[in-house]
GROMACS .gro file of C-alpha atoms in nm:
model
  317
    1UNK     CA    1   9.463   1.510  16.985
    2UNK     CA    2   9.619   1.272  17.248
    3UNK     CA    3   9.791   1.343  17.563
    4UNK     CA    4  10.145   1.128  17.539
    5UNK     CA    5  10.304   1.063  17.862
    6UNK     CA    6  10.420   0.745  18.058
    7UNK     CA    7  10.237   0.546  18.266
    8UNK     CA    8   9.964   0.718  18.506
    9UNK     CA    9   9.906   0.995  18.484
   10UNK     CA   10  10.075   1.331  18.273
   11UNK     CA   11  10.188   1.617  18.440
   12UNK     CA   12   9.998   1.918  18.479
   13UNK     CA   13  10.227   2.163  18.346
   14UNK     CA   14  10.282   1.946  17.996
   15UNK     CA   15   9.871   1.954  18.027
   16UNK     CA   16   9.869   2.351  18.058
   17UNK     CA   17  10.132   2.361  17.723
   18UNK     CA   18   9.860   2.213  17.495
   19UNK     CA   19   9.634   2.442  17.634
   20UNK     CA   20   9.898   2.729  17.600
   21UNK     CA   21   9.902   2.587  17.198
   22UNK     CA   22   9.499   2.572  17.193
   23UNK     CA   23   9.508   2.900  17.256
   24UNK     CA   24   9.754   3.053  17.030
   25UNK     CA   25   9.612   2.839  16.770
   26UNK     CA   26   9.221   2.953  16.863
   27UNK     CA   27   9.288   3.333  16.782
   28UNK     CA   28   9.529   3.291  16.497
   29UNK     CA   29   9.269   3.058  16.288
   30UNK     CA   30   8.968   3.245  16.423
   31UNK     CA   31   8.740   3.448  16.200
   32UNK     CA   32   8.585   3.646  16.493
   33UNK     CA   33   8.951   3.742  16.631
   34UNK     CA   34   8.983   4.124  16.714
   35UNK     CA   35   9.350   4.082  16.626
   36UNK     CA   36   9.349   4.031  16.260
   37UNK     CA   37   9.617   3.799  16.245
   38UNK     CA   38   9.855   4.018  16.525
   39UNK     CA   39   9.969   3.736  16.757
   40UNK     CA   40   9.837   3.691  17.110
   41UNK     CA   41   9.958   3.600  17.441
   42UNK     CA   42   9.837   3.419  17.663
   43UNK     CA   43   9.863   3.603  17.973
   44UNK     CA   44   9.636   3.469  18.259
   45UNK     CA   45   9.526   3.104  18.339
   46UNK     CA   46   9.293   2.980  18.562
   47UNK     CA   47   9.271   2.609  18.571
   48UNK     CA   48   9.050   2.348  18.711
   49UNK     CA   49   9.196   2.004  18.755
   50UNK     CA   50   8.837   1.841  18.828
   51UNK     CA   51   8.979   1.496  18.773
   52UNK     CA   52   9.300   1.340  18.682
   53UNK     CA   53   9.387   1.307  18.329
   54UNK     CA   54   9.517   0.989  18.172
   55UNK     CA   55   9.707   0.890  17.861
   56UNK     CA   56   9.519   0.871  17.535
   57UNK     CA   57   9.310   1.075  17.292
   58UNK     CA   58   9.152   1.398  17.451
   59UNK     CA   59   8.913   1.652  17.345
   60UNK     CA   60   8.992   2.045  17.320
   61UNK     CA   61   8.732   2.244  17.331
   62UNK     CA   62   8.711   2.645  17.348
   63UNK     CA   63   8.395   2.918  17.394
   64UNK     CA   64   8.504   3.254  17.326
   65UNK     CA   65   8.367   3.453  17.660
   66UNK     CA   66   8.479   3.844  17.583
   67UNK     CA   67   8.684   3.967  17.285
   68UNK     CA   68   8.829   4.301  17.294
   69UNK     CA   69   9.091   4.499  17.196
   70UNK     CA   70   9.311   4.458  17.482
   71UNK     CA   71   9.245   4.123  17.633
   72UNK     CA   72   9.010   3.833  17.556
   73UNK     CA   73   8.900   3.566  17.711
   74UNK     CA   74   8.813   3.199  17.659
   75UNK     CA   75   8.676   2.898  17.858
   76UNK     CA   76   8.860   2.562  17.781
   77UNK     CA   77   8.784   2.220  17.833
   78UNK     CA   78   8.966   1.915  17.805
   79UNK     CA   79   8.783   1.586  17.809
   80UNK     CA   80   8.852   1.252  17.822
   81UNK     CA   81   8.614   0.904  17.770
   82UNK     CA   82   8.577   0.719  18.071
   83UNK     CA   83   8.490   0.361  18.001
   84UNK     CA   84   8.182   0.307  18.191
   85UNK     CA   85   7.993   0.699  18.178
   86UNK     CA   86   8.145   0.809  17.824
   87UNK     CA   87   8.302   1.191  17.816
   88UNK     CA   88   8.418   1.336  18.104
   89UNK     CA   89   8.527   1.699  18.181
   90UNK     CA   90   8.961   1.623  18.329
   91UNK     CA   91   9.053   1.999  18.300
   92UNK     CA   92   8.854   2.353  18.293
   93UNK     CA   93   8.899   2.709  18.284
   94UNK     CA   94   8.985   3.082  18.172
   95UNK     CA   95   9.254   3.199  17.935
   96UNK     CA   96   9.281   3.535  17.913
   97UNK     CA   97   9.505   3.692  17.589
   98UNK     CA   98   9.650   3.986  17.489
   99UNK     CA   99   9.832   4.093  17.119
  100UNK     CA  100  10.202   4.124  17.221
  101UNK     CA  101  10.242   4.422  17.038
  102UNK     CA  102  10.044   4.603  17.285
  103UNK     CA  103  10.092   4.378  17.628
  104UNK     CA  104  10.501   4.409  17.618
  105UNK     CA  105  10.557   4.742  17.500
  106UNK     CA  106  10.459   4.955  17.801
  107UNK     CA  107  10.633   5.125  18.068
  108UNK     CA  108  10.721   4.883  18.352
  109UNK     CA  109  10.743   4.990  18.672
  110UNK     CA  110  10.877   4.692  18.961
  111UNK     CA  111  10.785   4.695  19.305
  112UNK     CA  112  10.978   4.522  19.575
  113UNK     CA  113  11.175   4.218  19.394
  114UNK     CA  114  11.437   4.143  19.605
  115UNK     CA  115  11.387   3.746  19.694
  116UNK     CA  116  11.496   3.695  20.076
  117UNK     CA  117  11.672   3.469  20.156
  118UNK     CA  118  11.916   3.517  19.902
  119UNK     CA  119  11.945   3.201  19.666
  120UNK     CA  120  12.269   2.998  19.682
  121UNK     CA  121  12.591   3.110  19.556
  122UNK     CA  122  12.765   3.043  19.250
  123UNK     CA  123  13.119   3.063  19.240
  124UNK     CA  124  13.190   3.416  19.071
  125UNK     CA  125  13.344   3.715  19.374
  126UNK     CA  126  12.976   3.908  19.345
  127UNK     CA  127  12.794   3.531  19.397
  128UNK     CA  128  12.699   3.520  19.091
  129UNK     CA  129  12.634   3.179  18.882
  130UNK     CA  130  12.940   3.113  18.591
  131UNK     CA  131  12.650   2.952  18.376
  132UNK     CA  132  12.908   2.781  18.134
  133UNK     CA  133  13.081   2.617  18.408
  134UNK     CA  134  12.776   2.482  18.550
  135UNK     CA  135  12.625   2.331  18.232
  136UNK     CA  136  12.977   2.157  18.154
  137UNK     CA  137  13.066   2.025  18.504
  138UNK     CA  138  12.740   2.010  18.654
  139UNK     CA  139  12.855   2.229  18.935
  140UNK     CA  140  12.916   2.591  19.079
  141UNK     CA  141  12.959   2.754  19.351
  142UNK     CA  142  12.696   2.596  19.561
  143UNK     CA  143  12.499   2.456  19.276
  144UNK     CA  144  12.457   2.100  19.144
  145UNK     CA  145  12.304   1.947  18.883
  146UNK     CA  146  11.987   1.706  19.025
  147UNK     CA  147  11.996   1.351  18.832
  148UNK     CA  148  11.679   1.282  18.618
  149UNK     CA  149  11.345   1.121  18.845
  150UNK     CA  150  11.259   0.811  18.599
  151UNK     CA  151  10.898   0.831  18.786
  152UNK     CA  152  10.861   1.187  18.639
  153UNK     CA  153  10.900   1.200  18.297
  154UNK     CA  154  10.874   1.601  18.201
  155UNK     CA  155  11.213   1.595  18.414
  156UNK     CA  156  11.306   1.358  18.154
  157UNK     CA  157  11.346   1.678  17.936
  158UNK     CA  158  11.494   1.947  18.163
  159UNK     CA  159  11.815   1.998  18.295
  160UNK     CA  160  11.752   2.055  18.696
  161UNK     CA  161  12.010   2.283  18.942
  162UNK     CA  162  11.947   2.327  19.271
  163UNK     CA  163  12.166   2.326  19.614
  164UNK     CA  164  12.162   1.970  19.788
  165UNK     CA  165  11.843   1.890  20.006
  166UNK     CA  166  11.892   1.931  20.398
  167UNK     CA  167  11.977   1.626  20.601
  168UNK     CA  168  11.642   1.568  20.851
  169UNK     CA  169  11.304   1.640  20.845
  170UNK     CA  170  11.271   1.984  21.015
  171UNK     CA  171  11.528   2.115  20.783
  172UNK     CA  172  11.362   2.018  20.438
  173UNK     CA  173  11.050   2.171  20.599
  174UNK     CA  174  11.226   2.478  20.623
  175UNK     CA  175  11.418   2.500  20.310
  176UNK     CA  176  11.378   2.796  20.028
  177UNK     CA  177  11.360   2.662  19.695
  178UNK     CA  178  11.523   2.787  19.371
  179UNK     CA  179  11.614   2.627  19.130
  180UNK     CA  180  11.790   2.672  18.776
  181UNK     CA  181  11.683   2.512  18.472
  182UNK     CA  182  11.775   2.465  18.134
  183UNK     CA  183  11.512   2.293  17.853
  184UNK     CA  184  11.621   1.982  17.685
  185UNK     CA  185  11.328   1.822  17.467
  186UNK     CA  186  11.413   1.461  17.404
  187UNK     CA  187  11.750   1.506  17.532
  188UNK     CA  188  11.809   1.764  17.293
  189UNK     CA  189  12.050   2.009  17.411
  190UNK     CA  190  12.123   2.318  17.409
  191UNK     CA  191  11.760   2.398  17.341
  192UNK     CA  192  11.559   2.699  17.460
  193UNK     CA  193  11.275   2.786  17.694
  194UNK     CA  194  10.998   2.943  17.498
  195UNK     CA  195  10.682   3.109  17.683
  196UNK     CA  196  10.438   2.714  17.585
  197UNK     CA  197  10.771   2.503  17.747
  198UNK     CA  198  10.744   2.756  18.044
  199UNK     CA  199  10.388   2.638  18.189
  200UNK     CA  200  10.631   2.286  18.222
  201UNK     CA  201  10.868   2.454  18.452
  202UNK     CA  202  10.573   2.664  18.660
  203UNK     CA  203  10.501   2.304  18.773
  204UNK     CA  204  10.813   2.150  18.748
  205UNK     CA  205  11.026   2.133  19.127
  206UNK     CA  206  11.125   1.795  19.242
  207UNK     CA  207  11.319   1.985  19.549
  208UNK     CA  208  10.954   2.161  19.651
  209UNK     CA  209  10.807   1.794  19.633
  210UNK     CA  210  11.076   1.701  19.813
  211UNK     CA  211  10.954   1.942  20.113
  212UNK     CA  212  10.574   1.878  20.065
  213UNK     CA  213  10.673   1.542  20.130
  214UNK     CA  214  10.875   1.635  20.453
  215UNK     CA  215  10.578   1.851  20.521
  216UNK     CA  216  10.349   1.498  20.486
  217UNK     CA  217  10.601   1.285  20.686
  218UNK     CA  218  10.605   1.542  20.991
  219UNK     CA  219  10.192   1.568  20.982
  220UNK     CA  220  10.206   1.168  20.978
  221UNK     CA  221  10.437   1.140  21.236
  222UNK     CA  222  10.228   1.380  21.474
  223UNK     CA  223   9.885   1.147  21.441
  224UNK     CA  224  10.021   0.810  21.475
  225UNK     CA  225  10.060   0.639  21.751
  226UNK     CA  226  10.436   0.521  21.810
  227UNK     CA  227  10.357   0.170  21.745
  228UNK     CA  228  10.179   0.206  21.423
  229UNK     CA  229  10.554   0.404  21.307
  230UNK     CA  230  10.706   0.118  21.389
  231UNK     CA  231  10.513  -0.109  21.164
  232UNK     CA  232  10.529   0.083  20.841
  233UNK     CA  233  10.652   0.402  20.717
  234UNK     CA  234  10.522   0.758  20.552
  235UNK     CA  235  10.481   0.779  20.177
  236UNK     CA  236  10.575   0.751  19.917
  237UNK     CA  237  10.301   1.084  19.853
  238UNK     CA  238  10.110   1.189  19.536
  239UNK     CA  239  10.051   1.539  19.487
  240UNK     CA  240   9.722   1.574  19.202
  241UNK     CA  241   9.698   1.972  19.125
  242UNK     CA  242   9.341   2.085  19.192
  243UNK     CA  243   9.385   2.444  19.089
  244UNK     CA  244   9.645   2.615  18.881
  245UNK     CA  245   9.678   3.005  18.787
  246UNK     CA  246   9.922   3.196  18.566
  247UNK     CA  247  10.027   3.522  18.519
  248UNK     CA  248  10.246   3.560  18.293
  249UNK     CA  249  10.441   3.878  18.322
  250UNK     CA  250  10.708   3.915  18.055
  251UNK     CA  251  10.689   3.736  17.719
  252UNK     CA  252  11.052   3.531  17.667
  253UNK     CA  253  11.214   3.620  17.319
  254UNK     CA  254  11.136   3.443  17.003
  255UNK     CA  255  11.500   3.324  17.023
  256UNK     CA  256  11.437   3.183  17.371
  257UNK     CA  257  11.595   3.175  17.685
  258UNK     CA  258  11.892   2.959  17.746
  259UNK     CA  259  11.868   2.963  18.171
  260UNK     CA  260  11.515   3.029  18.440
  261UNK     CA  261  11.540   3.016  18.742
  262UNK     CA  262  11.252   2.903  18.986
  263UNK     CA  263  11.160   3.030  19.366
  264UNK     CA  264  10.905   2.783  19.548
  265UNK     CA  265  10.718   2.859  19.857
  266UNK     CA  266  10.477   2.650  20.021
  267UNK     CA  267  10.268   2.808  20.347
  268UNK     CA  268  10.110   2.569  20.453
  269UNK     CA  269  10.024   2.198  20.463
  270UNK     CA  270   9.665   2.123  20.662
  271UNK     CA  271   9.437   1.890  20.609
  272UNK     CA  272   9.645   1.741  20.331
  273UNK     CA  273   9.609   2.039  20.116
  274UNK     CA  274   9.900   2.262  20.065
  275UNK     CA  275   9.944   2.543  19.832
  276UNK     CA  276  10.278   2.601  19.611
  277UNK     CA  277  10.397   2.927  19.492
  278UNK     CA  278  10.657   3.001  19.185
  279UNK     CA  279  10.840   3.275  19.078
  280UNK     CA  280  10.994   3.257  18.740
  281UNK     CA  281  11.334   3.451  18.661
  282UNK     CA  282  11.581   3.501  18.363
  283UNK     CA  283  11.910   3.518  18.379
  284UNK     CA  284  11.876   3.940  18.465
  285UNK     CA  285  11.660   3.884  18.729
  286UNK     CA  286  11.354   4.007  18.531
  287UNK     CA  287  11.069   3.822  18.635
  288UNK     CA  288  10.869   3.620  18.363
  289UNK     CA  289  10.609   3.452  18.553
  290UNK     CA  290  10.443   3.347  18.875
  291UNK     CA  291  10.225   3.058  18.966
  292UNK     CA  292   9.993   2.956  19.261
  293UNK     CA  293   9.864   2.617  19.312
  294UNK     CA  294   9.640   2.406  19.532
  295UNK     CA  295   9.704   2.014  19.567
  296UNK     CA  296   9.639   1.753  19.771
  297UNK     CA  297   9.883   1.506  19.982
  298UNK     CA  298   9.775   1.161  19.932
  299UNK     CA  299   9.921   0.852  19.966
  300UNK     CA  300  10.060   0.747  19.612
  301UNK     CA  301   9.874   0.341  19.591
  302UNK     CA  302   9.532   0.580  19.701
  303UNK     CA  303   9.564   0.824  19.438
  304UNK     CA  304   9.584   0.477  19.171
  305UNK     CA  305   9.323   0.278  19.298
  306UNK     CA  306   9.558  -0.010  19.167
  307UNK     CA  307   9.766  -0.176  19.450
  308UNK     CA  308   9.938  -0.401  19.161
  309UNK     CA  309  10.078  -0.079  18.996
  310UNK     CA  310  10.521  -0.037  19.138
  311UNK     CA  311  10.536   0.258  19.351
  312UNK     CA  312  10.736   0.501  19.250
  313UNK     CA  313  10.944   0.753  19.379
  314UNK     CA  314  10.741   0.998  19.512
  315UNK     CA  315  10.631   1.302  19.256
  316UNK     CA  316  10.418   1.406  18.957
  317UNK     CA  317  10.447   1.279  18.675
   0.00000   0.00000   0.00000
């Protein structure tokens, strides 16, 4: 297979979608499958990003760890030639399935679900978001649609709706994410979010970026000396995913989802390692999915060891 992306290097949510598809494709065309043919979800990941990944042919590779009736699990591997040391290992780790007819037809029983604070408002008396309005205009309420990021190409394929970014620094630090999305594969629209599009959006949240980088610019700001600000500025940042885990909570209907919405929460920033958390939502609050992360914060000609290369906004690609 071949990872297909622009230039640099492809984002790590499009990278966790093939291996969503490895997966599914593992258990339905393998003879040692406890599921005889039932389909499986993919329910937990936990991902490895040992070195970035690049554009080109890639190899899949699965070992089945534990099969059993209620989950199994598999170890992945997707690797790459390098040209001077041959193969190399880009991406590794644990998928752990389940058949759907037995993982989503159990009692469910929610804890404490209430995000705080409360996300923007749309423009309906309760708060609530008149989705129709906002995919026509663009706006509602306190939502607006975010213009595409040409250096990020998944976003290429999304529709993006968030509340406008705070003015200064110390705000954007401070700022609660969410966001509302809608899936648009080559421009195609109206298309639907299906459970292998939604390890995209897990990492997928230009307005989070937008804070790491806020995050980056404050740290910067706090170890240089005043004159050395004065001679150049912060950024633009790169943010390379070292580690990446799913849990993937409720399976979205084989007809899709029109509308998810996203929370993001970063902690902390030290050391230029942050973590990012995600909380996955459809449009009755039910929650699909959440995500935790570990990057790095690096400066964005470091992270491509090419100084001829543009620089681009800052982001993921």
């Amino acid at each position: 297979m071949a990872i297909i992306n622009i230039d640099i290097v492809p984002h790590g949510g499009y990278t966790t979608a093939i291996l969503y598809r490895l997966t599914t494709t593992h258990f339905a065309r393998s003879d040692a499958s406890p599921y005889r043919s039932k389909p499986v979800l993919p329910i937990s990941f936990q991902l490895s990003f040992v070195r970035a990944t690049q554009v080109g042919p890639a190899t899949l590779s699965v070992q089945e760890v534990k099969l059993g009736a209620r989950t199994s699990t598999i170890q992945v591997t997707l690797s790459q030639d390098a040209a001077s040391t041959g193969p190399q290992t880009k991406v590794v780790g644990y998928i752990t399935v389940s058949p759907v007819e037995t993982d989503q037809k159990g009692p469910v029983v929610n804890g404490n679900s209430i995000l705080h604070p409360n996300p923007p408002s749309g423009s309906k008396p309760d708060g609530g978001i008149d989705f129709a309005a906002l995919a026509e205009t663009g706006r509602d309420g306190e939502w607006t649609r975010f213009p595409t990021i040409p250096a990020m190409a998944v976003s290429q394929h999304t529709e993006l709706y968030g509340a406008l970014p705070a003015s200064t620094v110390q705000e954007r630090i401070k700022t609660t994410v969410d966001q509302w999305a809608r899936f648009r594969p080559g421009g195609q629209v109206p298309a639907r979010w299906t459970n292998e599009a939604l390890m995209c959006l897990l990492d997928l949240f230009p307005m989070a970026l937008d804070r790491l980088g806020a995050m980056a610019t404050s740290a910067w700001t706090s170890t240089n000396d005043p004159e050395d600000r004065q001679d150049r500025s912060p950024g633009p940042f790169w943010f390379p995913t070292v580690s990446f885990n799913v849990d993937l909570k409720k399976s979205i209907p084989n007809e899709g989802a029109a509308w998810l919405h996203s929370r993001v929460v970063t902690q902390t920033l030290r050391a230029g390692r942050a973590d990012l958390s995600v909380e996955i939502f459809d449009e009755n609050g039910e929650l699909i999915a959440i995500s935790s992360q570990v990057c790095m914060v690096v400066g964005f000609d470091r992270n491509l060891k090419n100084g001829k290369r543009a620089r681009p906004a800052q982001g993921k690609l």
